[in-house]
PDB file of C-alpha atoms in Angstrom:
ATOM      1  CA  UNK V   1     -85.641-198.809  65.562  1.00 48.00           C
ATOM      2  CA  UNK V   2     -84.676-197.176  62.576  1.00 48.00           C
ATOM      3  CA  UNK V   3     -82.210-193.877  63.080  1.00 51.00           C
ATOM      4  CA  UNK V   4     -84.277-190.653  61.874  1.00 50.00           C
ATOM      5  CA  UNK V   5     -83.281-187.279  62.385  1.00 52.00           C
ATOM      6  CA  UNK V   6     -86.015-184.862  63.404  1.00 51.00           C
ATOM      7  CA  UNK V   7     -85.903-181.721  61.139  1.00 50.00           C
ATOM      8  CA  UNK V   8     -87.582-179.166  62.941  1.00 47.00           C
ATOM      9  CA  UNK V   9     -88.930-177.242  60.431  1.00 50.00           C
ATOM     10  CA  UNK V  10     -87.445-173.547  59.890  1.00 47.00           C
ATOM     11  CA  UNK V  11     -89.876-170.713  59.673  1.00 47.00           C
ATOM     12  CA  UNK V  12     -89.387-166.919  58.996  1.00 45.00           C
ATOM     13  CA  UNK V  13     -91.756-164.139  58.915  1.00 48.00           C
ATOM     14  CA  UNK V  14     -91.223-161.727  56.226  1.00 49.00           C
ATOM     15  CA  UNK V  15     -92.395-158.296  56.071  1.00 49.00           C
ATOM     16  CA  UNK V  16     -96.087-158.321  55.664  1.00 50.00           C
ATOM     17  CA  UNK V  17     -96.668-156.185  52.287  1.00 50.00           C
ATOM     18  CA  UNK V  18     -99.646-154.526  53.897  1.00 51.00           C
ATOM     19  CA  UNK V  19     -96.461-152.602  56.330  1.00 52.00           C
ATOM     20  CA  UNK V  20     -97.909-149.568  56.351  1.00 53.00           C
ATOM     21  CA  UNK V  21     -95.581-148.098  58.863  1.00 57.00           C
ATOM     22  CA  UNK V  22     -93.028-148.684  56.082  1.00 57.00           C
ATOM     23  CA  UNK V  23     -92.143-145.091  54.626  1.00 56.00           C
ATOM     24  CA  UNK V  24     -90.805-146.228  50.844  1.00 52.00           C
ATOM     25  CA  UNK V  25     -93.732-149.224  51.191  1.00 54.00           C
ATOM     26  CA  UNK V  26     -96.238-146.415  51.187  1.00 55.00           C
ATOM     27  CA  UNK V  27     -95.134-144.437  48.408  1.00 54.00           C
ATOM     28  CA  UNK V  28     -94.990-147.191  46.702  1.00 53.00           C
ATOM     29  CA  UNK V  29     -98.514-148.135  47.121  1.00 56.00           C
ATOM     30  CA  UNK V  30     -99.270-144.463  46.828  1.00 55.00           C
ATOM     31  CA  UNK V  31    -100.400-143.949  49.770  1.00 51.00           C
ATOM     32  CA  UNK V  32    -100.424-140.450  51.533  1.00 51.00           C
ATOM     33  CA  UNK V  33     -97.077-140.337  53.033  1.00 49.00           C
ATOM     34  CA  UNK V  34     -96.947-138.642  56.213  1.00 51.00           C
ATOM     35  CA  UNK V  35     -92.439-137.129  56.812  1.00 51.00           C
ATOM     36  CA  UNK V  36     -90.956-138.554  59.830  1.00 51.00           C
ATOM     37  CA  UNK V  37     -90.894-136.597  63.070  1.00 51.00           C
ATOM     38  CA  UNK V  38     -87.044-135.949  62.293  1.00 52.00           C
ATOM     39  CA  UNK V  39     -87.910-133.983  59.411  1.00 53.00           C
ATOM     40  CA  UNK V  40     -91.219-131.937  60.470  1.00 58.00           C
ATOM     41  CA  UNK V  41     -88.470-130.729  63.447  1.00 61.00           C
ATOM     42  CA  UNK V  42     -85.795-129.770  61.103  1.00 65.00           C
ATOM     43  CA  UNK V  43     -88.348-128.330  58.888  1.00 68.00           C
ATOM     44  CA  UNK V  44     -89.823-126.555  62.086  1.00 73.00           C
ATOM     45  CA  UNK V  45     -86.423-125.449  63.179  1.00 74.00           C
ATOM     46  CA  UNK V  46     -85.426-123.870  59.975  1.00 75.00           C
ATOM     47  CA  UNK V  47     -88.635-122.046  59.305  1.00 75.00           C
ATOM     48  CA  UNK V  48     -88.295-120.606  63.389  1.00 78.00           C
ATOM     49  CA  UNK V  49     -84.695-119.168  62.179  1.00 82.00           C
ATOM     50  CA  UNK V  50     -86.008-117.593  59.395  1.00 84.00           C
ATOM     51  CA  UNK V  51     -88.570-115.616  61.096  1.00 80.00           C
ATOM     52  CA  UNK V  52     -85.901-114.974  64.452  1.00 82.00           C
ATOM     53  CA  UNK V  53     -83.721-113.636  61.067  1.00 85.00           C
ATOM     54  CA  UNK V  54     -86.174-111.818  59.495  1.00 81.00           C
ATOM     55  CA  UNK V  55     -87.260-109.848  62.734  1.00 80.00           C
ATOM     56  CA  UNK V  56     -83.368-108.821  63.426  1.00 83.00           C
ATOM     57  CA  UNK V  57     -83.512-107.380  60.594  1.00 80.00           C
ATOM     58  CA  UNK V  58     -86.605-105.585  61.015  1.00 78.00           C
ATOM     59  CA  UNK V  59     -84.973-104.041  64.427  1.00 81.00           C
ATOM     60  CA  UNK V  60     -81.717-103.322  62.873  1.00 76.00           C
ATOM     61  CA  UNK V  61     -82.048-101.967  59.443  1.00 79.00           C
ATOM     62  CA  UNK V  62     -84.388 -98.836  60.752  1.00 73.00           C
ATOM     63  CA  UNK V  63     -81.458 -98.498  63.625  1.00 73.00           C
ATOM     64  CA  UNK V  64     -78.395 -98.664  61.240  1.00 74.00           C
ATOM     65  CA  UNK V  65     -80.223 -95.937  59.080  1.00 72.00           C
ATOM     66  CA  UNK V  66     -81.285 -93.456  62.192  1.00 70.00           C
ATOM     67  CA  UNK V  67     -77.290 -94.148  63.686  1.00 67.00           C
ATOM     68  CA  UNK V  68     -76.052 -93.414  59.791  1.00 62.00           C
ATOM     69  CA  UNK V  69     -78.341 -90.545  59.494  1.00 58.00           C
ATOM     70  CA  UNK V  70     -77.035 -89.153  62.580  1.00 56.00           C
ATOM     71  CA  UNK V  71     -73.469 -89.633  62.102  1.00 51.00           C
ATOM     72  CA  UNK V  72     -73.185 -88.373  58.624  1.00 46.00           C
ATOM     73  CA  UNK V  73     -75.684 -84.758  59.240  1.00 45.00           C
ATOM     74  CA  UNK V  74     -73.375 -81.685  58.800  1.00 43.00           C
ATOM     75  CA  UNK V  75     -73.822 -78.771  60.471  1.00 42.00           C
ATOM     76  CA  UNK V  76     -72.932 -75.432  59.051  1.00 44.00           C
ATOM     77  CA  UNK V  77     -72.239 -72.264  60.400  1.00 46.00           C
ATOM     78  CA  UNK V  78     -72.116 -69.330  57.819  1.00 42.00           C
ATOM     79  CA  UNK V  79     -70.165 -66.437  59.144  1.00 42.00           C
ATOM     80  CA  UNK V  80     -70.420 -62.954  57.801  1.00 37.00           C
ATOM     81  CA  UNK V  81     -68.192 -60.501  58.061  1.00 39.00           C
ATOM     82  CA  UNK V  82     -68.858 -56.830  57.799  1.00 36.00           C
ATOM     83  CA  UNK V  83     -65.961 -54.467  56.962  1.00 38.00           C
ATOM     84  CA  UNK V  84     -66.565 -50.479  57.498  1.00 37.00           C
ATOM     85  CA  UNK V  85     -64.355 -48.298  55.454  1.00 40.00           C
ATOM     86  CA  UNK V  86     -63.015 -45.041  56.776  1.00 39.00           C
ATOM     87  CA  UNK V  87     -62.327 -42.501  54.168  1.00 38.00           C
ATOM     88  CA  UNK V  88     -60.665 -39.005  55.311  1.00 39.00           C
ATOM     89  CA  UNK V  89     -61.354 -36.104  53.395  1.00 35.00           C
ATOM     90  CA  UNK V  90     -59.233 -33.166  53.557  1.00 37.00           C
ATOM     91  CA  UNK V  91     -61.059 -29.790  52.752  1.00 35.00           C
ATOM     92  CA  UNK V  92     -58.328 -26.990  52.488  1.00 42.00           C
ATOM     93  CA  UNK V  93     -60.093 -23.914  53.231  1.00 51.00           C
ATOM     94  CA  UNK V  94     -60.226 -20.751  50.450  1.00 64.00           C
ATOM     95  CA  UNK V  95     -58.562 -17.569  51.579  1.00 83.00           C
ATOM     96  CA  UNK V  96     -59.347 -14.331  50.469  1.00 95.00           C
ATOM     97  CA  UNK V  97     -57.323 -11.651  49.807  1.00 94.00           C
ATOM     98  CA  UNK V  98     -56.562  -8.955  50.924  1.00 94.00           C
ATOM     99  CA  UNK V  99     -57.569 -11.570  54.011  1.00 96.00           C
ATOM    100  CA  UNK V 100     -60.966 -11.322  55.186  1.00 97.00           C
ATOM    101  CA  UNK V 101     -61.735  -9.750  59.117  1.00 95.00           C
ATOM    102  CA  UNK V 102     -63.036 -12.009  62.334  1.00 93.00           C
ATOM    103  CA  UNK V 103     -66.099 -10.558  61.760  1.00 94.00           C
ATOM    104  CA  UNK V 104     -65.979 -11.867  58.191  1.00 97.00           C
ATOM    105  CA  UNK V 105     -65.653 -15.346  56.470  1.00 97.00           C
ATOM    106  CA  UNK V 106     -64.224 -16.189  52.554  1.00 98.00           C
ATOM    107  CA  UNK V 107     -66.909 -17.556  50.311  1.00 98.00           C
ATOM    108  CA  UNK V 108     -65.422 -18.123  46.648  1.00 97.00           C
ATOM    109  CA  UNK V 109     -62.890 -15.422  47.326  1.00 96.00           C
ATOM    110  CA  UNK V 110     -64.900 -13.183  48.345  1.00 98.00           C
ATOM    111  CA  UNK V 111     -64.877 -12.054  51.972  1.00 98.00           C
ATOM    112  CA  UNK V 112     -68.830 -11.472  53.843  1.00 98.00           C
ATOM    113  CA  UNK V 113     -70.023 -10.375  56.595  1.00 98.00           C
ATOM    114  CA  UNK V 114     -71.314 -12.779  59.689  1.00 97.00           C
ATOM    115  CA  UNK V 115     -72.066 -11.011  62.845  1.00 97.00           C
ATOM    116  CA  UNK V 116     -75.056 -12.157  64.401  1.00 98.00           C
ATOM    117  CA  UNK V 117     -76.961 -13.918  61.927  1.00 98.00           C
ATOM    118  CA  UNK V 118     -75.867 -14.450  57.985  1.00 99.00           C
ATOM    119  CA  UNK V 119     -77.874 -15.403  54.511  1.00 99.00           C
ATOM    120  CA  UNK V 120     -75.048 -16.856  52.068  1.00 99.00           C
ATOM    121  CA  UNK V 121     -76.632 -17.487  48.178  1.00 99.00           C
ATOM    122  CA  UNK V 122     -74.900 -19.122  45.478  1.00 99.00           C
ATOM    123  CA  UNK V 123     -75.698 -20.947  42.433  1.00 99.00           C
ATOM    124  CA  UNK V 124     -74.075 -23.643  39.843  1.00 98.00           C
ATOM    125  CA  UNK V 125     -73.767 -21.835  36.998  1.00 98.00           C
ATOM    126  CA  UNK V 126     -72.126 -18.313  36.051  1.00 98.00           C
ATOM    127  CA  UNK V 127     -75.178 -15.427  35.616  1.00 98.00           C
ATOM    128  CA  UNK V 128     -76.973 -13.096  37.857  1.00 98.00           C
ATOM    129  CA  UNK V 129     -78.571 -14.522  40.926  1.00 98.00           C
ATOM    130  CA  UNK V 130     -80.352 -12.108  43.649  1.00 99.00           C
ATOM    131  CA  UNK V 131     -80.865 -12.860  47.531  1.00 99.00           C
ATOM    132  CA  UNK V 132     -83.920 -11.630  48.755  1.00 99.00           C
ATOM    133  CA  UNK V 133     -84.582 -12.212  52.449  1.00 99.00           C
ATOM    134  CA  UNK V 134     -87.549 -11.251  54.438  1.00 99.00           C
ATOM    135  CA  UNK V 135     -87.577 -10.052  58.462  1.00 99.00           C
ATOM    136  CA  UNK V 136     -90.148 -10.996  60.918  1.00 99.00           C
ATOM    137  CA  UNK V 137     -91.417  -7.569  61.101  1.00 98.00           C
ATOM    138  CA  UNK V 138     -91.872  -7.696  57.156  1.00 98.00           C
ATOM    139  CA  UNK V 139     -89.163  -5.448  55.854  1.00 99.00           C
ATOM    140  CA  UNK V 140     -87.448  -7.213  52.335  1.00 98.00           C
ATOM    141  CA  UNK V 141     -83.891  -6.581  51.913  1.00 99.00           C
ATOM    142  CA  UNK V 142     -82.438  -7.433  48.412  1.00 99.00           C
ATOM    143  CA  UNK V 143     -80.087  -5.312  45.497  1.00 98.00           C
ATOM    144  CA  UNK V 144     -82.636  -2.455  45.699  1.00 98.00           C
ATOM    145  CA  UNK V 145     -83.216  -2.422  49.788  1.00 98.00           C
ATOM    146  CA  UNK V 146     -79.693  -2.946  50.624  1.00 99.00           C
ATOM    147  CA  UNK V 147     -79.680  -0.932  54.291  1.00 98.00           C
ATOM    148  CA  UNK V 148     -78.615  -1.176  56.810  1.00 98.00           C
ATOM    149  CA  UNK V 149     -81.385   0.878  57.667  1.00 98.00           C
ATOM    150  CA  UNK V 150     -84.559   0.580  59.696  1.00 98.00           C
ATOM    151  CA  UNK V 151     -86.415  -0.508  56.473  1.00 98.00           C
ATOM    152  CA  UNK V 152     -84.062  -3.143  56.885  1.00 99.00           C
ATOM    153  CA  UNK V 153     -84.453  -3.982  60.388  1.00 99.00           C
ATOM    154  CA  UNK V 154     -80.364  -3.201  60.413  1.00 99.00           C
ATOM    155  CA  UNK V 155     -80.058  -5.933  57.922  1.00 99.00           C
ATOM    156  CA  UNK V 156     -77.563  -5.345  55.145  1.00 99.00           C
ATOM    157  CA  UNK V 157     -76.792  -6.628  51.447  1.00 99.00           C
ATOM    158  CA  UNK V 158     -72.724  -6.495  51.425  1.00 98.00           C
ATOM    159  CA  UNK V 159     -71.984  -8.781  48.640  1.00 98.00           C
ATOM    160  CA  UNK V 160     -73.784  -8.395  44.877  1.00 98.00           C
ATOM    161  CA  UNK V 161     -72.875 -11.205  42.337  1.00 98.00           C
ATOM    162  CA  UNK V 162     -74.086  -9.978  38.740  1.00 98.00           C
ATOM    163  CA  UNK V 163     -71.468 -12.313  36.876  1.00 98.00           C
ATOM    164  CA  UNK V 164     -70.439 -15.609  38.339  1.00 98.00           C
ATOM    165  CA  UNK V 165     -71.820 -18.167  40.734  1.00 98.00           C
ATOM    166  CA  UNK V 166     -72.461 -15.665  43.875  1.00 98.00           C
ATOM    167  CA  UNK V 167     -72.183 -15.259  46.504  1.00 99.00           C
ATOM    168  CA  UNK V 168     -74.673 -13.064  47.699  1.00 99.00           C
ATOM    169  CA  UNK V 169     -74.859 -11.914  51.626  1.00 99.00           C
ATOM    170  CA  UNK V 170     -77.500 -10.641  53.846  1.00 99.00           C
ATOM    171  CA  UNK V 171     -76.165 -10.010  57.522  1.00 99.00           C
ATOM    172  CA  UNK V 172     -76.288  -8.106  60.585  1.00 99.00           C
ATOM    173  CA  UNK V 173     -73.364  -6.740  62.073  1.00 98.00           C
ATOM    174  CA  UNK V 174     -72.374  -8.010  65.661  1.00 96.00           C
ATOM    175  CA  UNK V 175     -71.816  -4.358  66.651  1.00 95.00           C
ATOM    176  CA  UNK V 176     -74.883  -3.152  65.471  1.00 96.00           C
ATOM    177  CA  UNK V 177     -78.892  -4.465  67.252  1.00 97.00           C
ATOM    178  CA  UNK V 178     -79.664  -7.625  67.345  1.00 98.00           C
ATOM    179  CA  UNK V 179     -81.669  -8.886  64.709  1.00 98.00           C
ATOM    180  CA  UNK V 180     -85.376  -9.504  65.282  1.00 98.00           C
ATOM    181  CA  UNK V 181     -86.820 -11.991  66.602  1.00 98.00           C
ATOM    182  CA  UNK V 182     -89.050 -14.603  64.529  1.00 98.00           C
ATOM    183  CA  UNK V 183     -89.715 -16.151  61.192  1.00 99.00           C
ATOM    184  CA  UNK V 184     -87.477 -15.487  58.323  1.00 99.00           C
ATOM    185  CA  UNK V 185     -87.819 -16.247  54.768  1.00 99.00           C
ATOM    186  CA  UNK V 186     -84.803 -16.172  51.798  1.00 99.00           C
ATOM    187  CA  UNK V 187     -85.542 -16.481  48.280  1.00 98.00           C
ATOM    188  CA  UNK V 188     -83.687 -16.522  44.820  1.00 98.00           C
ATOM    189  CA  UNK V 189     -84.576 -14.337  42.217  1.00 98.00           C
ATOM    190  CA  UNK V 190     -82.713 -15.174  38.709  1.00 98.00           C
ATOM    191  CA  UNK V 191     -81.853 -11.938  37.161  1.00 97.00           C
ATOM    192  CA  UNK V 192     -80.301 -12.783  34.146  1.00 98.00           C
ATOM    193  CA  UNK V 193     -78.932 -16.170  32.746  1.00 98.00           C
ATOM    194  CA  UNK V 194     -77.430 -17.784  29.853  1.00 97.00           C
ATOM    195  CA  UNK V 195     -78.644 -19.781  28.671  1.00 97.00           C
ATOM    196  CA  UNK V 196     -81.830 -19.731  30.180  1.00 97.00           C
ATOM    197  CA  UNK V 197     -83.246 -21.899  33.235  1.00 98.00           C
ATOM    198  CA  UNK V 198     -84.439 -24.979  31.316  1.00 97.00           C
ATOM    199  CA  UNK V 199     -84.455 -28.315  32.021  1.00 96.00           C
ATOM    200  CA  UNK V 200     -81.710 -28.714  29.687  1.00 97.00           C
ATOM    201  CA  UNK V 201     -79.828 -25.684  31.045  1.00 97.00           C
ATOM    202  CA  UNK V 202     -81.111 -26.600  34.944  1.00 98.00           C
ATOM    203  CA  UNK V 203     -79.725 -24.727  37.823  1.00 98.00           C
ATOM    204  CA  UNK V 204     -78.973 -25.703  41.416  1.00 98.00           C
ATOM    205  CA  UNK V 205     -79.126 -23.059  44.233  1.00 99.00           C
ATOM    206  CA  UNK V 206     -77.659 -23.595  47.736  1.00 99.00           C
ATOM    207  CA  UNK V 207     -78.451 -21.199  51.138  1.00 99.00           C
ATOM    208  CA  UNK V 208     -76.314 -21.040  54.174  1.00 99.00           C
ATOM    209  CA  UNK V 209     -77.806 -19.731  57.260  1.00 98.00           C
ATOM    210  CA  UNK V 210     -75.134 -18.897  60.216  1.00 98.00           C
ATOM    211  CA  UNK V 211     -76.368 -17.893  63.830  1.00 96.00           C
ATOM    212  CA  UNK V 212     -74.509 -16.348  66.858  1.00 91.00           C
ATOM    213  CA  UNK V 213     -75.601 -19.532  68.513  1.00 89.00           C
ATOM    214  CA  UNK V 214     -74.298 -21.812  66.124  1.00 88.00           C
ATOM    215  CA  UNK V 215     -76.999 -24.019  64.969  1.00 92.00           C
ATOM    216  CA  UNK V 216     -76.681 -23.514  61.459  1.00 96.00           C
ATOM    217  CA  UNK V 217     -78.545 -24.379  58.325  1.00 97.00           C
ATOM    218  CA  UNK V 218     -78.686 -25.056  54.773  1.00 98.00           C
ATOM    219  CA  UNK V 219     -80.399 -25.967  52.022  1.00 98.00           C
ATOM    220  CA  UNK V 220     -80.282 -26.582  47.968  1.00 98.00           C
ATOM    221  CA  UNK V 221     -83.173 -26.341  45.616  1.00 97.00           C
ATOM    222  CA  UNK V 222     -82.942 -27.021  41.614  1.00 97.00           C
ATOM    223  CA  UNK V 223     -84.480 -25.018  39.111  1.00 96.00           C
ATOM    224  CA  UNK V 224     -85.698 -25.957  35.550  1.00 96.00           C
ATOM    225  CA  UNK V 225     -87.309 -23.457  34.873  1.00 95.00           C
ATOM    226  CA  UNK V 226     -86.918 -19.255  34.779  1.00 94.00           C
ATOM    227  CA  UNK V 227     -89.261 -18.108  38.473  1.00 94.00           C
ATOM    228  CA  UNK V 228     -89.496 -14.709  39.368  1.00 94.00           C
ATOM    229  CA  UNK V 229     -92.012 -13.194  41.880  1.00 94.00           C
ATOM    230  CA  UNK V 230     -91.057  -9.472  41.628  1.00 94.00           C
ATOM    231  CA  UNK V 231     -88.290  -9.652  44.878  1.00 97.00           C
ATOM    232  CA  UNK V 232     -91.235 -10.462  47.638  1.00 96.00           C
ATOM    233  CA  UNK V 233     -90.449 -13.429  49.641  1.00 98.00           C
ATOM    234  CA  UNK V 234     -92.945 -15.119  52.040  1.00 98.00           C
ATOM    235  CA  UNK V 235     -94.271 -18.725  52.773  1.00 98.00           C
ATOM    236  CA  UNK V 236     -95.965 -18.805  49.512  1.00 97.00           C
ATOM    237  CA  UNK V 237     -93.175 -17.759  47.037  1.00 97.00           C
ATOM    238  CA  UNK V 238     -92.127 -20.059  44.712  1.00 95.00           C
ATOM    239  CA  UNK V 239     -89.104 -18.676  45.020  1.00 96.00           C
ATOM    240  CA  UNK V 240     -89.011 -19.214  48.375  1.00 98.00           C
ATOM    241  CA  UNK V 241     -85.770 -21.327  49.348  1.00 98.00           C
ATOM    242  CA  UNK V 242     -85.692 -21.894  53.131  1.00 98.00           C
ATOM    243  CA  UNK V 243     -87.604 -20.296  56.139  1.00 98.00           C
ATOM    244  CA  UNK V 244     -86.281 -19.947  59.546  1.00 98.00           C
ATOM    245  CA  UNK V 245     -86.680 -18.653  63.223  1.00 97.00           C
ATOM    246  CA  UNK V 246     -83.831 -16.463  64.908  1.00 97.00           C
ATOM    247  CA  UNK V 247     -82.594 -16.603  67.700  1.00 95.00           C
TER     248      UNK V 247
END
C-alpha cells in the first residue's frame, strides 16, 4: 500500500463583489450611498446645537439690550433758580422856605395848602399851566374864581404858576366847612407855552388829590397838542384830567 498524503483541499470565500452592504463597494459601483448611522447622529447632533444656539440668542440679545437700555438712561433734573433784587431808594424830601405850616406841604419850593381835601397841578415843561376844578354843586374855581367864597363852595386857589412847571393848588382849609360832598372834576388849561404843545414839543401833566381820610390819588395825562375849553371842567372836557368823589 503505497504512502499518500491526503491534501484536504483549502478553500476561502472572498468578498462577493455584489457586497452591497460595503460602503466604498457602493460608491464604487455608483450606487446611491446611504451615511452610516454614526454620521446621520453626529450630523443630527450638530444641527440640534445650532438651533439650542440660535434660540439663546434669540432670548438673550433682546434682554442684554432692555438691561443696557436701562442701565445707561440718564435722568435729569433742571433746577432753576430765581433771584429777587431789592433796590432802596432814598427820596430826600424838598423844604421850603421860610418853612411851610402843618396845615401846609412843600411842592417845588413852594409851600400849599392841604386841609381837608387838596388839587396839586404841575407840568414838565416851564410855561403857564391853569388848575381848574369843579364842585359837586357846580361852582368852577380857577385864576379868575379864586374864593374862598360861596361861589367857591369855600374852595380856594392859593398857588398861581404863570412861569415854571406849577404848582397850582385848589384846597379847603381844615378850619373852614367841609367840602361838599360828591363828584369832582380837575382839568388843565394851557395858558401860554413855548414852544407850543406839539407832538414835537409834547407835554406831560400830573394831578395829586389829598383827602382828610387819606386815600389819595393821582394821575398823569400827555398832551400833543394845544386844548383849551374856555376854564369849564365836567365829564366831557377834554381837558378833563381826573374825576373824583369826596369824602
Amino acid at each position: 500500500m503505497s504512502n499518500q498524503i491526503k491534501v484536504v483541499p483549502y478553500s476561502f470565500t472572498s468578498p462577493s463583489k455584489d457586497d452591497t452592504n460595503n460602503d466604498y463597494d457602493r460608491r464604487r459601483r455608483d450606487i446611491a450611498w446611504a451615511p452610516s448611522t454614526c454620521c446621520t447622529c453626529y450630523s443630527s447632533f450638530c444641527g440640534g446645537l445650532i438651533l439650542l444656539i440660535l434660540l439663546i440668542m434669540a432670548i438673550t440679545i433682546p434682554l442684554l439690550i432692555i438691561i443696557a437700555t436701562s442701565t445707561t438712561s440718564t435722568t435729569t433734573i433742571i433746577t432753576t433758580t430765581s433771584t429777587t433784587s431789592t433796590s432802596t431808594v432814598t427820596t430826600t424830601a424838598i423844604t421850603c422856605s421860610p418853612a411851610c405850616s402843618s396845615q401846609q406841604t412843600c411842592v417845588l419850593d413852594v409851600c400849599v395848602g392841604v386841609g381837608y381835601l387838596s388839587c396839586t397841578l404841575t407840568w414838565s415843561r416851564i410855561g403857564d399851566g391853569d388848575i381848574v376844578v369843579s364842585t359837586p354843586n357846580g361852582n368852577t374855581i380857577n385864576y379868575m374864581n379864586m374864593g374862598p367864597s360861596i361861589y367857591t363852595d369855600q374852595g380856594e386857589l392859593d398857588a398861581d404858576c404863570t412861569n415854571g412847571t406849577g404848582p397850582e393848588n385848589v384846597f379847603w382849609s381844615s378850619g373852614g366847612p367841609v367840602p361838599p360832598t360828591g363828584t369832582y372834576y380837575v382839568c388843565f388849561e394851557p395858558y401860554f407855552f413855548n414852544p407850543n404843545i406839539t407832538s414835537a414839543d409834547p407835554i406831560s401833566v400830573t394831578i395829586d388829590i389829598k383827602r382828610s381820610n387819606n386815600t389819595n390819588l393821582s394821575a398823569t395825562q400827555n398832551y400833543t397838542s394845544t386844548i383849551r375849553n374856555n376854564y369849564a371842567c365836567d365829564a366831557n372836557s377834554m381837558t378833563l384830567l381826573i374825576s373824583f368823589t369826596y369824602p
